[in-house]
Amino acid sequence: MSNPLSKFFVAAGAKRLSAVEAEPETSNQHEFNGVIGFRDIFGSARQTFETDFLYLPDDESQEVSASGFLTWYDARERHPTRSEYRIYYNTNGPMQLAQEGDMMIIAKTTASKLLVIICPKGSTHESQLLWLFGLEESERKFVVKEYGEEKSDLGYAGKLIVSSLGLEIEEEEPDYLAEMLHRFGASLPATLIFSEYARKSLKTMASPVEAPDETLLAWMEWEEKLFRTFEKYQVQEKLRKGFGADGMDVDDFISFSLSVQNKRKSRAGYAFENHLAEIFDQNAISYSRGAKTERNNKPDFLFPGVSQYFDLDFPSSKLTMLGLKTTAKDRWRQVIPEADRISPKHLITLEPAISKNQTDEMRVQAVQLVIPKSIVPTYSLDQQRELMCLEDFIGFVKSKFALIVS
C-alpha cells in the first residue's frame, strides 16, 4: 500500500516567527503575516479552519498539542483595489510557547483541517519537517508548496515523521491475519518470536551479509505491517466488546488507548534489536546483548563480548559498543555512560534528519552515529560525511576482530 505525501497533505508553507507574531508581551495581534502564498490554497473569501496546534521541541516530554482554529481573511476586503491577507489564530498552549525565530509550518491536510507546527530553531523536528515538506527557511513570508502531484511513497523516514504528527499510516497485510491467528491465537507472541516470524514470512529477497542496511529496513517495515494487521484485529475485537461493565467506561477506554500506543513504541524497539542481532549473527560477529557494565548500565551490544570488556588485559581499543534508538531526539545522551572503557560510543538510529546542533554535540561527546543507507540522504551533505551506515559499522567491527585474531 503506497503512502505518498499527497495522501496526507494538500499543501504546506514555512517561515520563521517574528516577535510580533509569537510573543504576547510584544504584541497581542494574534496574526501571522507574509501569508499571501496561501491564497492559491485558501482562495480569496474569509474562511475559518479547524486547526491542530503542535509545539515540538526535541525533548518529547515537553511536547504540547491543542485544538483551535485559524481564520483566513483580507484585512482590506472593503478596499476597491488593495488586498492584505492575514491569518488570525486563537490563544492556545503551543502558540504561548512559541518564540521569535522558531520555525512555523502551516499545513493543510487532505481532511481539510490545518496543522500549525512550531519547532524551536535548530531542533531536529525543524530539520525533519523542512525535509519532509521539501521547504526552505524563510524569514518574512511563507514559502508554500502543493503536493497534488506527489506520487512516490514516503519511505521509512517519511512515514516516521508523518506518524510523529499524529497522522495514522496505513500499514497492513490482511492476507496474513488468518495465518497469524492460526499460528499464535488471539494474542501476539513474544517479540523475539514475532520478529523471527516476520523475517521468515517476508517474500522479497533479504541479504544480511551483502546488503545489511537494506535488509534491516525491509525486516522492520514488514514486521510493522504484520504487527499493525494483528493490532487492528485486536482493537476491533475490543470495540465489539466495549469498555467496562456497561461497554462505555471512559477510564477503561483511555487505559486501552494508552496501552495500544505504548505497545507500538516498545515493540518497534525490540524489533530493531532483534533484527540487528540476526544481522550480526549472519555476519559471524561475536557480541553480548544487554550485558551489564558499570553502574548497572546495559549497552545494547558489546563487541566482542562482556567477558572481554571486564578483562582488563584485553585492549580497550579492540572493544566496541553499539546503542540503539529507533528515534533519538534528546535520548541519544543515554548511551554516553554505558561503557566507560569504550570511546567513541556507536549509536544506531532510524531517526531521519537529526539537527546539526545535535550531531555536532554527538561529535563533541564522542558518539558516532550509525544510520541505514536509505535514511542518510535526509541529512545535510556536511553531516553525511561524518555518518556511518550499518555496512560500514559491520566492517569496522570485523576489522577489530581481525586484529584480535592476528
CSV table of N, CA, C and O in Angstrom, one decimal, residues 324-391:
chain,number,residue,atom,x,y,z
A,324,LEU,N,21.2,1.5,20.6
A,324,LEU,CA,20.2,1.7,19.5
A,324,LEU,C,19.0,2.4,20.1
A,324,LEU,O,18.6,2.3,21.2
A,325,LYS,N,18.5,3.3,19.2
A,325,LYS,CA,17.3,4.1,19.5
A,325,LYS,C,16.5,4.1,18.2
A,325,LYS,O,17.0,4.7,17.2
A,326,THR,N,15.3,3.6,18.2
A,326,THR,CA,14.5,3.8,16.9
A,326,THR,C,14.4,5.3,16.6
A,326,THR,O,14.5,5.7,15.4
A,327,THR,N,14.1,6.1,17.6
A,327,THR,CA,14.1,7.5,17.5
A,327,THR,C,15.1,8.1,18.5
A,327,THR,O,15.0,7.6,19.7
A,328,ALA,N,15.9,9.1,18.1
A,328,ALA,CA,16.9,9.6,19.1
A,328,ALA,C,16.5,10.8,19.8
A,328,ALA,O,16.3,10.8,21.1
A,329,LYS,N,16.2,11.9,19.1
A,329,LYS,CA,15.9,13.2,19.8
A,329,LYS,C,16.9,13.4,20.9
A,329,LYS,O,18.1,13.2,20.7
A,330,ASP,N,16.5,13.8,22.1
A,330,ASP,CA,17.4,14.1,23.2
A,330,ASP,C,17.9,12.8,23.8
A,330,ASP,O,18.8,12.8,24.6
A,331,ARG,N,17.3,11.7,23.5
A,331,ARG,CA,17.6,10.4,24.3
A,331,ARG,C,18.9,9.8,23.9
A,331,ARG,O,19.4,8.8,24.5
A,332,TRP,N,19.6,10.3,22.9
A,332,TRP,CA,20.8,9.8,22.4
A,332,TRP,C,21.9,9.9,23.5
A,332,TRP,O,22.8,9.0,23.6
A,333,ARG,N,21.7,10.8,24.4
A,333,ARG,CA,22.7,11.0,25.5
A,333,ARG,C,22.7,9.8,26.5
A,333,ARG,O,23.7,9.7,27.2
A,334,GLN,N,21.7,9.0,26.4
A,334,GLN,CA,21.7,7.8,27.3
A,334,GLN,C,22.8,6.9,27.1
A,334,GLN,O,23.1,6.0,28.0
A,335,VAL,N,23.4,6.9,25.9
A,335,VAL,CA,24.5,5.9,25.6
A,335,VAL,C,25.8,6.3,26.2
A,335,VAL,O,26.7,5.5,26.3
A,336,ILE,N,26.0,7.6,26.6
A,336,ILE,CA,27.3,8.1,27.0
A,336,ILE,C,27.9,7.4,28.2
A,336,ILE,O,29.0,7.0,28.1
A,337,PRO,N,27.1,7.1,29.2
A,337,PRO,CA,27.7,6.4,30.4
A,337,PRO,C,27.7,4.9,30.3
A,337,PRO,O,28.0,4.2,31.3
A,338,GLU,N,27.3,4.3,29.2
A,338,GLU,CA,27.0,2.9,29.2
A,338,GLU,C,28.2,1.9,29.2
A,338,GLU,O,28.1,0.8,29.4
A,339,ALA,N,29.4,2.4,28.8
A,339,ALA,CA,30.6,1.6,28.8
A,339,ALA,C,31.8,2.4,28.9
A,339,ALA,O,32.3,3.0,27.9
A,340,ASP,N,32.3,2.6,30.1
A,340,ASP,CA,33.4,3.5,30.4
A,340,ASP,C,34.7,3.2,29.6
A,340,ASP,O,35.4,4.1,29.3
A,341,ARG,N,34.9,2.0,29.3
A,341,ARG,CA,36.2,1.6,28.7
A,341,ARG,C,36.2,1.9,27.2
A,341,ARG,O,37.3,1.9,26.5
A,342,ILE,N,35.1,2.3,26.6
A,342,ILE,CA,35.0,2.4,25.2
A,342,ILE,C,34.7,3.8,24.7
A,342,ILE,O,33.8,4.5,25.2
A,343,SER,N,35.5,4.3,23.8
A,343,SER,CA,35.3,5.6,23.1
A,343,SER,C,35.9,5.5,21.7
A,343,SER,O,37.0,4.9,21.5
A,344,PRO,N,35.1,5.9,20.7
A,344,PRO,CA,33.8,6.5,20.8
A,344,PRO,C,32.7,5.5,21.0
A,344,PRO,O,32.9,4.3,20.8
A,345,LYS,N,31.5,5.9,21.5
A,345,LYS,CA,30.4,5.1,21.6
A,345,LYS,C,29.7,5.1,20.2
A,345,LYS,O,29.6,6.2,19.6
A,346,HIS,N,29.2,4.0,19.7
A,346,HIS,CA,28.4,4.0,18.5
A,346,HIS,C,26.9,3.9,18.8
A,346,HIS,O,26.5,3.2,19.7
A,347,LEU,N,26.1,4.6,18.0
A,347,LEU,CA,24.7,4.7,18.2
A,347,LEU,C,24.0,4.5,16.9
A,347,LEU,O,24.3,5.3,16.0
A,348,ILE,N,23.2,3.5,16.7
A,348,ILE,CA,22.4,3.3,15.5
A,348,ILE,C,21.0,3.8,15.8
A,348,ILE,O,20.4,3.5,16.8
A,349,THR,N,20.4,4.5,14.9
A,349,THR,CA,19.0,5.0,15.0
A,349,THR,C,18.4,5.0,13.6
A,349,THR,O,19.1,5.1,12.6
A,350,LEU,N,17.1,5.0,13.6
A,350,LEU,CA,16.3,5.1,12.4
A,350,LEU,C,15.7,6.6,12.2
A,350,LEU,O,15.0,6.8,11.3
A,351,GLU,N,16.2,7.5,13.1
A,351,GLU,CA,15.7,8.8,13.1
A,351,GLU,C,16.3,9.6,11.9
A,351,GLU,O,17.5,9.7,11.7
A,352,PRO,N,15.4,10.1,11.1
A,352,PRO,CA,15.9,10.9,9.9
A,352,PRO,C,16.2,12.3,10.3
A,352,PRO,O,15.7,12.9,11.3
A,353,ALA,N,17.1,13.0,9.6
A,353,ALA,CA,17.4,14.4,9.6
A,353,ALA,C,17.5,14.9,11.0
A,353,ALA,O,16.9,16.0,11.4
A,354,ILE,N,18.4,14.3,11.8
A,354,ILE,CA,18.7,14.9,13.1
A,354,ILE,C,19.4,16.2,12.9
A,354,ILE,O,20.2,16.4,12.0
A,355,SER,N,19.1,17.2,13.7
A,355,SER,CA,19.6,18.5,13.5
A,355,SER,C,21.1,18.6,13.6
A,355,SER,O,21.7,17.8,14.3
A,356,LYS,N,21.7,19.6,13.0
A,356,LYS,CA,23.1,19.8,13.0
A,356,LYS,C,23.6,20.1,14.4
A,356,LYS,O,24.7,19.7,14.9
A,357,ASN,N,22.8,20.8,15.2
A,357,ASN,CA,23.1,21.1,16.6
A,357,ASN,C,23.3,19.8,17.3
A,357,ASN,O,24.3,19.7,18.1
A,358,GLN,N,22.4,18.8,17.1
A,358,GLN,CA,22.6,17.5,17.8
A,358,GLN,C,23.7,16.7,17.3
A,358,GLN,O,24.5,16.1,18.2
A,359,THR,N,23.9,16.6,16.0
A,359,THR,CA,25.1,15.8,15.5
A,359,THR,C,26.4,16.5,15.9
A,359,THR,O,27.4,15.8,16.2
A,360,ASP,N,26.5,17.8,16.0
A,360,ASP,CA,27.7,18.5,16.4
A,360,ASP,C,28.0,18.1,17.9
A,360,ASP,O,29.1,17.8,18.3
A,361,GLU,N,26.9,18.1,18.7
A,361,GLU,CA,27.1,17.7,20.1
A,361,GLU,C,27.5,16.2,20.3
A,361,GLU,O,28.3,15.9,21.1
A,362,MET,N,26.9,15.4,19.4
A,362,MET,CA,27.3,14.0,19.4
A,362,MET,C,28.8,13.8,19.2
A,362,MET,O,29.5,13.1,19.9
A,363,ARG,N,29.3,14.6,18.2
A,363,ARG,CA,30.8,14.5,17.9
A,363,ARG,C,31.6,15.0,19.1
A,363,ARG,O,32.6,14.3,19.5
A,364,VAL,N,31.2,16.0,19.8
A,364,VAL,CA,31.9,16.5,21.0
A,364,VAL,C,31.9,15.5,22.1
A,364,VAL,O,32.9,15.3,22.8
A,365,GLN,N,30.7,14.8,22.2
A,365,GLN,CA,30.6,13.8,23.3
A,365,GLN,C,31.1,12.4,22.8
A,365,GLN,O,30.9,11.4,23.5
A,366,ALA,N,31.8,12.3,21.7
A,366,ALA,CA,32.4,11.1,21.2
A,366,ALA,C,31.3,10.0,21.0
A,366,ALA,O,31.5,8.8,21.4
A,367,VAL,N,30.2,10.4,20.3
A,367,VAL,CA,29.2,9.4,19.9
A,367,VAL,C,29.2,9.4,18.4
A,367,VAL,O,28.9,10.4,17.7
A,368,GLN,N,29.4,8.2,17.8
A,368,GLN,CA,29.5,8.0,16.4
A,368,GLN,C,28.1,7.5,15.9
A,368,GLN,O,27.6,6.5,16.4
A,369,LEU,N,27.4,8.3,15.1
A,369,LEU,CA,26.1,8.0,14.6
A,369,LEU,C,26.1,7.0,13.5
A,369,LEU,O,26.9,7.1,12.5
A,370,VAL,N,25.3,5.9,13.5
A,370,VAL,CA,25.2,4.9,12.5
A,370,VAL,C,23.7,5.0,12.0
A,370,VAL,O,22.8,4.9,12.7
A,371,ILE,N,23.6,5.2,10.6
A,371,ILE,CA,22.3,5.5,10.0
A,371,ILE,C,22.2,4.5,8.8
A,371,ILE,O,23.1,4.5,7.9
A,372,PRO,N,21.1,3.8,8.7
A,372,PRO,CA,20.9,3.0,7.5
A,372,PRO,C,20.9,3.8,6.2
A,372,PRO,O,20.5,5.0,6.2
A,373,LYS,N,21.5,3.2,5.2
A,373,LYS,CA,21.8,3.9,3.9
A,373,LYS,C,20.6,4.8,3.4
A,373,LYS,O,20.8,5.9,3.0
A,374,SER,N,19.4,4.2,3.3
A,374,SER,CA,18.3,4.9,2.7
A,374,SER,C,17.9,6.2,3.5
A,374,SER,O,17.2,7.0,3.0
A,375,ILE,N,18.3,6.2,4.8
A,375,ILE,CA,17.9,7.4,5.6
A,375,ILE,C,19.0,8.5,5.6
A,375,ILE,O,18.7,9.6,5.8
A,376,VAL,N,20.2,8.1,5.1
A,376,VAL,CA,21.3,9.1,5.1
A,376,VAL,C,21.0,10.3,4.3
A,376,VAL,O,21.3,11.4,4.7
A,377,PRO,N,20.3,10.2,3.1
A,377,PRO,CA,20.0,11.5,2.3
A,377,PRO,C,19.2,12.5,3.0
A,377,PRO,O,19.1,13.6,2.6
A,378,THR,N,18.5,12.2,4.2
A,378,THR,CA,17.7,13.2,4.9
A,378,THR,C,18.6,14.1,5.6
A,378,THR,O,18.2,15.2,6.1
A,379,TYR,N,19.9,13.8,5.7
A,379,TYR,CA,20.9,14.6,6.4
A,379,TYR,C,21.6,15.6,5.4
A,379,TYR,O,21.7,15.3,4.3
A,380,SER,N,22.1,16.7,5.9
A,380,SER,CA,22.9,17.6,5.1
A,380,SER,C,24.2,16.9,4.6
A,380,SER,O,24.6,16.0,5.2
A,381,LEU,N,24.7,17.5,3.5
A,381,LEU,CA,26.0,16.9,3.0
A,381,LEU,C,27.1,17.0,4.0
A,381,LEU,O,27.9,16.0,4.1
A,382,ASP,N,27.2,18.1,4.8
A,382,ASP,CA,28.2,18.1,5.8
A,382,ASP,C,28.0,17.1,6.9
A,382,ASP,O,29.0,16.4,7.3
A,383,GLN,N,26.8,16.8,7.3
A,383,GLN,CA,26.5,15.7,8.2
A,383,GLN,C,26.9,14.4,7.7
A,383,GLN,O,27.4,13.5,8.4
A,384,GLN,N,26.5,14.1,6.4
A,384,GLN,CA,26.7,12.8,5.8
A,384,GLN,C,28.1,12.4,5.8
A,384,GLN,O,28.4,11.2,5.9
A,385,ARG,N,29.1,13.3,5.8
A,385,ARG,CA,30.5,13.0,5.8
A,385,ARG,C,30.9,12.3,7.1
A,385,ARG,O,31.9,11.7,7.2
A,386,GLU,N,30.1,12.6,8.2
A,386,GLU,CA,30.5,12.0,9.5
A,386,GLU,C,29.7,10.8,9.9
A,386,GLU,O,29.9,10.3,11.0
A,387,LEU,N,28.8,10.4,9.0
A,387,LEU,CA,27.9,9.3,9.4
A,387,LEU,C,28.5,7.9,8.9
A,387,LEU,O,29.3,7.9,8.0
A,388,MET,N,28.1,6.9,9.7
A,388,MET,CA,28.4,5.5,9.3
A,388,MET,C,27.1,4.9,8.8
A,388,MET,O,26.1,5.2,9.5
A,389,CYS,N,27.1,4.0,7.9
A,389,CYS,CA,25.9,3.2,7.6
A,389,CYS,C,26.2,1.9,8.3
A,389,CYS,O,27.2,1.6,8.9
A,390,LEU,N,25.2,1.0,8.3
A,390,LEU,CA,25.3,-0.3,9.0
A,390,LEU,C,26.4,-1.1,8.4
A,390,LEU,O,27.2,-1.8,9.1
A,391,GLU,N,26.5,-1.1,7.1
A,391,GLU,CA,27.6,-1.9,6.4
A,391,GLU,C,28.9,-1.4,6.9
A,391,GLU,O,29.8,-2.2,7.1
